[in-house]
GROMACS .gro file of C-alpha atoms in nm:
model
  280
    1MET     CA    1  -0.331  -2.425   2.809
    2GLN     CA    2  -0.407  -2.470   3.199
    3GLY     CA    3  -0.121  -2.580   3.374
    4TYR     CA    4   0.146  -2.430   3.144
    5LYS     CA    5   0.330  -2.091   3.176
    6VAL     CA    6   0.355  -1.870   2.883
    7LEU     CA    7   0.450  -1.494   2.872
    8THR     CA    8   0.120  -1.310   2.832
    9ASP     CA    9   0.181  -0.924   2.951
   10VAL     CA   10   0.484  -0.703   2.934
   11TYR     CA   11   0.502  -0.360   3.058
   12GLY     CA   12   0.755  -0.123   3.022
   13PRO     CA   13   0.886   0.163   3.277
   14ALA     CA   14   0.615   0.462   3.322
   15HIS     CA   15   0.713   0.758   3.118
   16THR     CA   16   0.497   1.054   2.975
   17ALA     CA   17   0.381   1.024   2.623
   18ASN     CA   18   0.097   1.250   2.431
   19VAL     CA   19  -0.206   1.064   2.440
   20ASP     CA   20  -0.456   1.169   2.166
   21GLY     CA   21  -0.334   1.549   2.235
   22THR     CA   22  -0.269   1.532   2.621
   23LEU     CA   23   0.036   1.458   2.806
   24GLU     CA   24  -0.011   1.164   3.013
   25THR     CA   25   0.180   0.878   3.227
   26ILE     CA   26   0.200   0.569   3.035
   27ARG     CA   27   0.354   0.229   2.996
   28SER     CA   28   0.404   0.024   2.698
   29HIS     CA   29   0.224  -0.302   2.708
   30THR     CA   30   0.266  -0.616   2.480
   31ALA     CA   31  -0.025  -0.855   2.535
   32ASP     CA   32   0.024  -1.223   2.369
   33THR     CA   33  -0.225  -1.483   2.336
   34TYR     CA   34  -0.153  -1.826   2.222
   35ASP     CA   35  -0.320  -2.139   2.050
   36VAL     CA   36  -0.625  -1.929   1.924
   37GLY     CA   37  -0.803  -2.200   1.664
   38ALA     CA   38  -0.557  -2.454   1.738
   39PRO     CA   39  -0.669  -2.788   1.598
   40ASN     CA   40  -0.691  -3.127   1.794
   41SER     CA   41  -0.871  -2.950   2.110
   42ASP     CA   42  -0.518  -2.764   2.125
   43SER     CA   43  -0.309  -3.090   2.162
   44ASN     CA   44   0.019  -3.143   1.943
   45PRO     CA   45   0.010  -3.497   1.818
   46ALA     CA   46   0.380  -3.483   1.836
   47THR     CA   47   0.404  -3.391   2.180
   48SER     CA   48   0.046  -3.456   2.371
   49LYS     CA   49   0.082  -3.114   2.481
   50PRO     CA   50  -0.047  -2.771   2.380
   51TYR     CA   51   0.075  -2.612   2.088
   52MET     CA   52   0.181  -2.280   2.271
   53LEU     CA   53   0.211  -2.069   1.964
   54GLU     CA   54   0.154  -1.729   1.964
   55THR     CA   55  -0.151  -1.621   1.759
   56SER     CA   56  -0.176  -1.255   1.825
   57GLU     CA   57   0.018  -0.970   1.968
   58VAL     CA   58  -0.122  -0.647   2.085
   59VAL     CA   59   0.096  -0.332   2.146
   60SER     CA   60  -0.052  -0.067   2.317
   61ALA     CA   61   0.008   0.228   2.569
   62SER     CA   62  -0.132   0.175   2.896
   63VAL     CA   63  -0.254   0.478   3.034
   64GLY     CA   64  -0.146   0.527   3.403
   65THR     CA   65   0.131   0.376   3.633
   66ALA     CA   66  -0.141   0.076   3.772
   67VAL     CA   67  -0.063  -0.249   3.624
   68PRO     CA   68  -0.313  -0.344   3.463
   69ALA     CA   69  -0.426  -0.025   3.364
   70THR     CA   70  -0.819   0.061   3.310
   71THR     CA   71  -0.767   0.235   3.020
   72THR     CA   72  -0.536   0.172   2.679
   73ALA     CA   73  -0.435   0.370   2.353
   74ASP     CA   74  -0.308   0.328   2.028
   75ALA     CA   75  -0.361  -0.040   2.025
   76ARG     CA   76  -0.168  -0.198   1.727
   77THR     CA   77  -0.235  -0.586   1.659
   78THR     CA   78  -0.033  -0.872   1.457
   79ARG     CA   79  -0.207  -1.198   1.406
   80ASN     CA   80  -0.018  -1.482   1.312
   81VAL     CA   81  -0.242  -1.759   1.104
   82TYR     CA   82  -0.092  -2.121   1.146
   83GLY     CA   83  -0.363  -2.314   0.921
   84SER     CA   84  -0.710  -2.287   0.774
   85GLY     CA   85  -0.967  -2.565   0.791
   86SER     CA   86  -0.784  -2.902   0.712
   87ASP     CA   87  -0.447  -2.755   0.640
   88THR     CA   88  -0.283  -2.758   0.989
   89GLU     CA   89   0.074  -2.765   0.869
   90GLY     CA   90   0.144  -2.423   1.012
   91TRP     CA   91   0.069  -2.567   1.354
   92SER     CA   92   0.282  -2.875   1.293
   93LEU     CA   93   0.585  -2.680   1.179
   94GLY     CA   94   0.541  -2.424   1.460
   95THR     CA   95   0.559  -2.129   1.204
   96PRO     CA   96   0.288  -1.894   1.081
   97GLU     CA   97   0.167  -1.953   0.730
   98GLN     CA   98   0.019  -1.588   0.737
   99THR     CA   99   0.130  -1.269   0.948
  100ILE     CA  100  -0.144  -0.998   0.957
  101THR     CA  101  -0.088  -0.665   1.084
  102ASP     CA  102  -0.388  -0.448   1.184
  103PRO     CA  103  -0.625  -0.740   1.086
  104SER     CA  104  -0.960  -0.536   1.173
  105GLY     CA  105  -0.818  -0.219   0.955
  106LEU     CA  106  -0.528  -0.205   0.702
  107ASP     CA  107  -0.533  -0.593   0.722
  108ILE     CA  108  -0.167  -0.606   0.587
  109THR     CA  109  -0.107  -0.983   0.514
  110THR     CA  110   0.213  -1.163   0.446
  111THR     CA  111   0.207  -1.514   0.344
  112TYR     CA  112   0.439  -1.803   0.349
  113GLN     CA  113   0.459  -2.136   0.182
  114PHE     CA  114   0.663  -2.440   0.289
  115ASN     CA  115   0.760  -2.729   0.086
  116GLU     CA  116   0.530  -3.053   0.107
  117ASN     CA  117   0.686  -3.238  -0.202
  118VAL     CA  118   0.812  -3.582  -0.018
  119SER     CA  119   1.053  -3.615  -0.326
  120LEU     CA  120   1.204  -3.262  -0.306
  121TYR     CA  121   1.434  -3.165  -0.028
  122ASN     CA  122   1.425  -3.522   0.166
  123GLY     CA  123   1.079  -3.393   0.238
  124ALA     CA  124   1.197  -3.136   0.464
  125ALA     CA  125   0.943  -2.850   0.511
  126LEU     CA  126   1.154  -2.580   0.390
  127GLN     CA  127   0.993  -2.234   0.336
  128THR     CA  128   0.978  -2.221  -0.046
  129SER     CA  129   0.822  -1.832  -0.089
  130LYS     CA  130   0.694  -1.534   0.084
  131ALA     CA  131   0.437  -1.329  -0.087
  132MET     CA  132   0.400  -0.978   0.018
  133PRO     CA  133   0.079  -0.795   0.119
  134SER     CA  134   0.049  -0.641  -0.245
  135ASN     CA  135   0.083  -0.982  -0.430
  136SER     CA  136  -0.171  -1.078  -0.676
  137GLY     CA  137  -0.142  -1.388  -0.835
  138SER     CA  138   0.270  -1.432  -0.815
  139THR     CA  139   0.370  -1.087  -0.865
  140ALA     CA  140   0.512  -0.955  -0.540
  141GLY     CA  141   0.739  -1.195  -0.333
  142THR     CA  142   1.018  -1.402  -0.314
  143ALA     CA  143   1.071  -1.769  -0.418
  144MET     CA  144   1.347  -1.972  -0.229
  145ILE     CA  145   1.551  -2.269  -0.391
  146TYR     CA  146   1.765  -2.515  -0.158
  147TYR     CA  147   2.077  -2.704  -0.247
  148THR     CA  148   2.012  -3.073  -0.283
  149ALA     CA  149   2.236  -3.364  -0.265
  150GLY     CA  150   2.151  -3.525  -0.610
  151THR     CA  151   1.974  -3.361  -0.883
  152ASN     CA  152   1.755  -3.084  -0.843
  153SER     CA  153   1.408  -3.062  -1.009
  154VAL     CA  154   1.361  -2.686  -0.932
  155ASN     CA  155   1.703  -2.552  -1.042
  156ALA     CA  156   1.968  -2.757  -1.196
  157ALA     CA  157   2.245  -2.528  -1.071
  158CYS     CA  158   2.122  -2.592  -0.706
  159GLY     CA  159   2.175  -2.979  -0.745
  160ASN     CA  160   2.483  -3.219  -0.670
  161GLN     CA  161   2.592  -3.033  -0.359
  162PRO     CA  162   2.550  -3.297  -0.084
  163GLN     CA  163   2.772  -3.076   0.165
  164TRP     CA  164   2.538  -2.788   0.131
  165ALA     CA  165   2.187  -2.995   0.120
  166ASN     CA  166   1.868  -2.816   0.243
  167LEU     CA  167   2.075  -2.466   0.248
  168LEU     CA  168   1.965  -2.161   0.080
  169CYS     CA  169   2.072  -2.173  -0.305
  170LEU     CA  170   1.893  -1.913  -0.460
  171SER     CA  171   1.613  -1.636  -0.379
  172SER     CA  172   1.446  -1.451  -0.660
  173PRO     CA  173   1.156  -1.213  -0.713
  174PHE     CA  174   0.833  -1.354  -0.863
  175ALA     CA  175   0.825  -1.092  -1.104
  176GLN     CA  176   1.011  -0.771  -1.171
  177PRO     CA  177   0.856  -0.404  -1.090
  178SER     CA  178   0.678  -0.248  -1.369
  179ASP     CA  179   0.940   0.060  -1.334
  180THR     CA  180   1.309   0.080  -1.422
  181ASN     CA  181   1.405  -0.079  -1.097
  182THR     CA  182   1.524  -0.455  -1.087
  183ILE     CA  183   1.514  -0.678  -0.804
  184PRO     CA  184   1.821  -0.914  -0.795
  185SER     CA  185   1.838  -1.260  -0.777
  186ILE     CA  186   2.051  -1.382  -0.523
  187ALA     CA  187   2.243  -1.693  -0.513
  188TYR     CA  188   2.469  -1.827  -0.208
  189THR     CA  189   2.785  -2.066  -0.142
  190TYR     CA  190   2.918  -2.189   0.189
  191ASN     CA  191   3.236  -2.286   0.329
  192ALA     CA  192   3.309  -2.601   0.495
  193TYR     CA  193   3.108  -2.456   0.818
  194LEU     CA  194   2.826  -2.392   0.637
  195SER     CA  195   2.894  -2.005   0.683
  196VAL     CA  196   2.834  -1.800   0.363
  197LEU     CA  197   3.132  -1.774   0.149
  198THR     CA  198   2.986  -1.581  -0.145
  199MET     CA  199   2.642  -1.397  -0.217
  200THR     CA  200   2.612  -1.313  -0.595
  201GLU     CA  201   2.321  -1.083  -0.686
  202THR     CA  202   2.222  -1.081  -1.060
  203TYR     CA  203   2.024  -0.768  -1.182
  204GLY     CA  204   1.905  -0.932  -1.510
  205SER     CA  205   2.104  -0.883  -1.797
  206THR     CA  206   2.274  -0.574  -1.641
  207GLY     CA  207   2.509  -0.713  -1.434
  208THR     CA  208   2.598  -0.899  -1.088
  209ARG     CA  209   2.745  -0.779  -0.752
  210THR     CA  210   2.925  -1.047  -0.563
  211THR     CA  211   3.025  -1.043  -0.202
  212THR     CA  212   3.313  -1.296  -0.076
  213HIS     CA  213   3.357  -1.349   0.262
  214THR     CA  214   3.655  -1.525   0.405
  215TYR     CA  215   3.705  -1.655   0.775
  216ASP     CA  216   3.996  -1.741   1.015
  217SER     CA  217   4.067  -2.113   1.121
  218ALA     CA  218   3.795  -2.079   1.375
  219ASP     CA  219   3.555  -1.947   1.118
  220ARG     CA  220   3.526  -1.610   1.252
  221PRO     CA  221   3.468  -1.337   0.966
  222LEU     CA  222   3.794  -1.210   0.838
  223THR     CA  223   3.735  -1.023   0.522
  224THR     CA  224   3.475  -0.901   0.297
  225ALA     CA  225   3.514  -0.815  -0.052
  226VAL     CA  226   3.268  -0.675  -0.323
  227ALA     CA  227   3.300  -0.713  -0.692
  228VAL     CA  228   3.093  -0.624  -0.980
  229THR     CA  229   3.049  -0.692  -1.353
  230GLY     CA  230   2.853  -0.528  -1.608
  231SER     CA  231   2.701  -0.184  -1.654
  232GLY     CA  232   2.564   0.037  -1.428
  233MET     CA  233   2.692  -0.150  -1.117
  234GLY     CA  234   2.904   0.112  -0.992
  235SER     CA  235   3.258   0.026  -0.889
  236ALA     CA  236   3.413  -0.238  -0.634
  237VAL     CA  237   3.430  -0.134  -0.318
  238PRO     CA  238   3.765  -0.178  -0.099
  239THR     CA  239   3.774  -0.489   0.102
  240THR     CA  240   3.716  -0.474   0.484
  241GLN     CA  241   3.862  -0.656   0.743
  242GLU     CA  242   3.751  -0.757   1.087
  243VAL     CA  243   4.041  -0.766   1.361
  244TYR     CA  244   4.017  -0.971   1.672
  245ALA     CA  245   4.204  -0.857   2.012
  246PRO     CA  246   4.427  -1.165   2.089
  247ALA     CA  247   4.363  -1.164   2.468
  248SER     CA  248   3.983  -1.194   2.437
  249GLY     CA  249   3.929  -1.301   2.065
  250LEU     CA  250   3.668  -1.050   2.037
  251PRO     CA  251   3.648  -0.802   1.750
  252ALA     CA  252   3.871  -0.519   1.824
  253ASP     CA  253   3.752  -0.141   1.763
  254ALA     CA  254   3.897  -0.098   1.462
  255PRO     CA  255   4.033  -0.282   1.125
  256THR     CA  256   4.455  -0.288   1.055
  257ASP     CA  257   4.385  -0.081   0.725
  258SER     CA  258   4.177   0.213   0.911
  259ARG     CA  259   3.889   0.155   0.673
  260PRO     CA  260   3.551   0.204   0.782
  261HIS     CA  261   3.444  -0.145   0.970
  262VAL     CA  262   3.165  -0.347   0.796
  263SER     CA  263   3.084  -0.689   0.932
  264PRO     CA  264   2.985  -0.951   0.668
  265ILE     CA  265   2.635  -1.100   0.647
  266GLY     CA  266   2.451  -1.330   0.880
  267ARG     CA  267   2.513  -1.703   0.836
  268ARG     CA  268   2.358  -1.958   0.633
  269GLY     CA  269   2.170  -1.728   0.414
  270SER     CA  270   1.915  -1.429   0.414
  271GLY     CA  271   1.680  -1.504   0.667
  272LEU     CA  272   1.365  -1.415   0.447
  273GLY     CA  273   1.118  -1.636   0.667
  274PRO     CA  274   0.902  -1.591   0.965
  275THR     CA  275   1.065  -1.630   1.318
  276ARG     CA  276   1.006  -1.945   1.471
  277SER     CA  277   0.794  -1.937   1.778
  278ALA     CA  278   0.986  -2.069   2.085
  279GLY     CA  279   0.681  -2.284   2.145
  280ALA     CA  280   0.764  -2.488   1.832
   0.00000   0.00000   0.00000
């Protein structure tokens, strides 16, 4: 990556902390490495430049005030895996296929899969699943289905919605827990500006909880209402309202109905996937 600038080290302000039972002056230190194991001799075919993707991050205590220090403590590593062998999809997308926490110890691995079917979602490489560290086969994780303009071969209810094509339609667990808890499937609809309009959580055959958002003419969040059906779902909560200051257009401190302020969920779905690297 010679000739290209990437952020490799960040040191925080000096402060006192307990290091192995002794009070020491330390700085928090975040060290990033890039493109370890990159294919094509670290040349992205799409740009003819290095991929510049973060492959590991080590957060530690840098002991002493010097930068860099000669001693570190309590190092914690996270590794991003973009492909293995001939599989280079993660490198092409700029998104890891796995994130591994403490790879030399606990080896906590979360795995992401992306669409590779050229006839589905117009071939877009949308994230289709997130497998949790405890996953064995297809038992612990979340599957994602997206809206399509025409018929949807994965879930018919997510088809024939060209205005929402490639937006998240449904997220559901691989399987339910063996105890009495139930993980909901969550369905989304959107408004004309592609902001989340409804989010419906379905708890098996027990019941549903639907959160409905409204927006003003500038597509700013306005109200949030929650309705429930079925048994064991509790009671509906009062509608909450976002109020904006006329002069600035920014949210005011309190809603007009004096109820506690609750902001709507984020736009365009739930954000189940990994964070795309800035180098993508």
